Amino acid sequence: MTYKRQTDRLPIVPADAKEHNVTCHYCIVGCGYKAYTWPINKQGGYGAKSNKFGVDLSKQQEAETAAWYAPSMYNIVKQNGQDVQLVIKPDVNCVVNSGLGSIRGARMAENHTSQQRNTQLQRLTDPMVWRYGSMQPTNWDDALDLVARVTTAVINEQGEDGLFVSMFDHGGSAGGYENTWGTGKLYFGAMKIKNVRIHNRPAYNSEVHATRDMGVGELNNCYEDAELADTIVAIGTNPLETQTNYFLNHWIPNLRGTSLDKKKKEFPGEAVEPGRIVIIDPRRTVTIAACEAEAGKDKVLHLALESGTDLVLFNAFLTYIADKGWIDKAFIAASTLPAGQATALLPRPGGTLADQPLTDFASALAANRTSIEHAAKITGLKAEDIVKAAHWIAEPKAGGKRRRAMFGYEKGIIWGNDNYRTNGAIVNLALATGNVGRPGGGVVRLGGHQEGYSRPSDAHVGRPAAYVDKLLIEGRGGIHHIWACDHYKTTLNAFKLKQIYKRRTDMVKDAMSTVPWGDRKAMVDAIMVAIRQGGLFSVDVDIVPSQIGQASHVWLPAAISGEMNLTSMNGERRMRLTERYMDPPGNAMPDCLIAARLANAVERVLREQGKSAYADQFKGFDWKTEEDAFMDGYHKHEKGGTNVTYARLKTMGNNGFQEPATGFANGRIVGTKRLYSDGKFSTKDGKAFFMATPWRGLQAPGKAEQKAKYKFLVNNGRTNVIWQNAFMDQNNDFVMDRMPYPFIEMNPDDMKELGLAAGDLVEVHNDAGSTQAMAQPAPSAKRNQTFMLFGFPTGVQGNVVNAGVNELIIPNYKQTWADIRKIASASETTKRLSFKSAEYRAG
Amino acid sequence: MKRCERMVDAGRRRFLSGAGVAAAGAAAATMLPAKADAAPTPARVNYPSNRLANVSQLKLNEPVDVAYPDKDAPGVLIKLGARVPGGVGPNGDIVGFSTVCPHKGFPLSYSKEDKTLSCPGHYGRYDCEKGGQQIWGHATQNLAQYALRIDAKGDIYAEGVDELLYGRLSNVL
């Protein structure tokens, strides 16, 4: 039987409940929520005057009511040491989501720690250390002392390059401006750590170097542009599942035609009609089904191309559009590099001298020239569909007006073949058609996490950045600090990495087990002996025991958004403050304060060692609160930051402002709706570059060979119900009932050939490694093309992704090929699942 | 013990003679604990046992509109033709579900083709053969299913639901 809560009623939020601003801490969209808290022994009533909503709750409420919350939106938590009741529900007044809640965000309350209601008791409450053969609790001073002593001992022997760091760089959950600054000031300010990587890729680098090199910041438009565009071009993205309420609240109105009035008002004298959408994705997703249901099939064009061939398609679009004369000549002349100056350019940072892709329009067009027929051959698409898409993107509208196209791309491109050139080829199209900085346009990544980056310069890391996983596998480094990253679940070549990482950290564990805990000097000495022999000391800062944490020697417990004040920005640069509405579990602390206390401990140990000059570099970490870190970081260092304080953000509520802030007037922070609306880009002279992006096949090492050797494409990505690698959801009954194992969507005929039934467990295997998944029939899947859930704890897709990366160390998760065989028939946990089609069809 | 009593007495005296008393006699009266009668309330709502239909009215895979636990809570009865979780009747194939989407309260529609309920609001889908499991969607709960009973005459009664219904903070209003 499927999971049911058997909740027949919920406590009612009383009229005098405390109200707190909350931005959902999960995906990039950053939906507005309100957290209400009130004492455990009080409750509101059904009468309008006795509840927060001022509504007669003895009556059935209508659809989309603000006066209802689901059981997942309720919990009992601690606030200033007292038990309080908590409701976190979507905010109808937030312009991002207008009251919509996603299946992830609407479980925020349920996914908080509650002793009383047994939720998220997996959360770490105290520092834990490897003692007597298992992880045991200790206090902060003890744990930080050990970490500081081993860290300095490794640096003394190996220099700062012996300290490896994995750290988040994003906003929202396990991130935010406070925490990126806290960790950044430690590793890039006090130290200059070079062997550093991010949670989802094996190096410290941008996911979108190309657009930045061209002078176009990747989050340049606003969510309203999706309502205003004539055509949305969605590339390698499945926004209904991964940017849910952006899609529902801003794309769908355009496709339905309900944003027509807005278009008329914004574009007087211009022909407007309901939006069209071109979706470029090898797989048919629920996004496509929803678009067809809303816009009609004639306004939805799904280009289901051969995996990894996107670049050819964009080059063909550019060629066709230029040859038709549908480019924006005035924009190109005013805002991009003038012709003839390209030869004066420096090579792309990190590239060879001959590698000079940044150029002017004419040179880029010449380099990228691709015929429709050639593109059709490589992509497997019909020539007429490519032409149709080009028309939808750029054919002038009635009256000769420029067509407004918005280009949104995400992991299909970012984790796809030839990241750099493909990203550049998309931006080429947007620049050529004048679709940057203008209403209804934009060339944007759609995003994963929210953003919240504030750190000292990372220039010392270099470009290309160090391939950290490779170095770890080679036995380099003596100590590894991990901040909210679980590489066991979310990296490439994971099968190999886990084997080596376990071996190296086990060496240190065994050494630690030979020494009494209370003899700190003997303990550090024993650890260092093991490190000299190839061992690795691992410190894991996280909110729960992670999979990589099983190998660690120290766990430091962190707080999450809502247990601390936290600032982030969303995919339209909308910055908000989530107010602290509850206590962190036990002795957990915000990451920024953990970084500060670690810096304090390192400074103290260095002074003991007589290294006062080095110790001085660790000054400036006297923060008492996350607000101190915010004022030291964002407020002082980020563009427009001096206009931004917690008090002002609180006033700005769940709508916040769009970064960068440009001033403070009439009690409001003044923001920036779109970047580049003045036609000046992020280059020295404000002129954007085009890019030479010729097609070069499967670019990352080993991909073409893998494709030739193995039968099935193992495309991979996210699904609606799971946030990230399920670090919270693995402890959520509703989710784990639905998704006990990662699914792998397969064509039913392929399943038949392999003797598979729905829910059977299969092994996915190739020469990089092996993993498991449950077979999910997908009639829309092409033969030999599968799609597996990424980063899931009970079956890690990264196990079968080879080590091949692009020239800037961007992983290529999407182009993976493997063989598949049956492990076991459907178990009791998978038999009860529904394997019916997820696609909505208008009745 | 004596010491404690004295402290209590001291506190009481301070309260009665303190600076605040003059402010309002009424305030003092409300601050003194008034003795209220504590009335017991049941821990769960009392679901009505409502006759929704008779088995003779059900045709295979033809949804019958019903309402439970009151007229403002629409639902369906369906005879699915095969034994399913929560199913009643001789073949264990009669089920009842709320038809209000637990995501945002839009009305669900039944598809005979694959025995699912779908939401036109935001494309959620629920499987009637799997206890109302959300196949895909935004709701943070599966679809509320009725606890059904069939009497000797073939009358079908609903006597409870297993999830909170959308738009009400008590399943029984």
PDB file of C-alpha atoms in Angstrom, chain A residues 20 56 136 335 341 539 549 663 777 815 838 843:
ATOM      1  CA  HIS A  20       8.918  34.939   9.044  1.00  0.00           C
ATOM      2  CA  ASP A  56     -13.875  30.944   8.221  1.00  0.00           C
ATOM      3  CA  GLN A 136      31.790   9.258  18.542  1.00  0.00           C
ATOM      4  CA  SER A 335      27.292  46.105 -28.825  1.00  0.00           C
ATOM      5  CA  GLN A 341      39.729  43.441 -34.495  1.00  0.00           C
ATOM      6  CA  VAL A 539      37.035  16.282   7.641  1.00  0.00           C
ATOM      7  CA  GLY A 549      31.479  10.927   5.457  1.00  0.00           C
ATOM      8  CA  GLY A 663      20.944  52.395  -4.545  1.00  0.00           C
ATOM      9  CA  PRO A 777       9.212   1.315 -18.885  1.00  0.00           C
ATOM     10  CA  GLN A 815      27.242  11.218 -22.707  1.00  0.00           C
ATOM     11  CA  ALA A 838       4.124  10.383 -15.992  1.00  0.00           C
ATOM     12  CA  GLY A 843      -8.682  15.045 -21.286  1.00  0.00           C
TER      13      GLY A 843
END
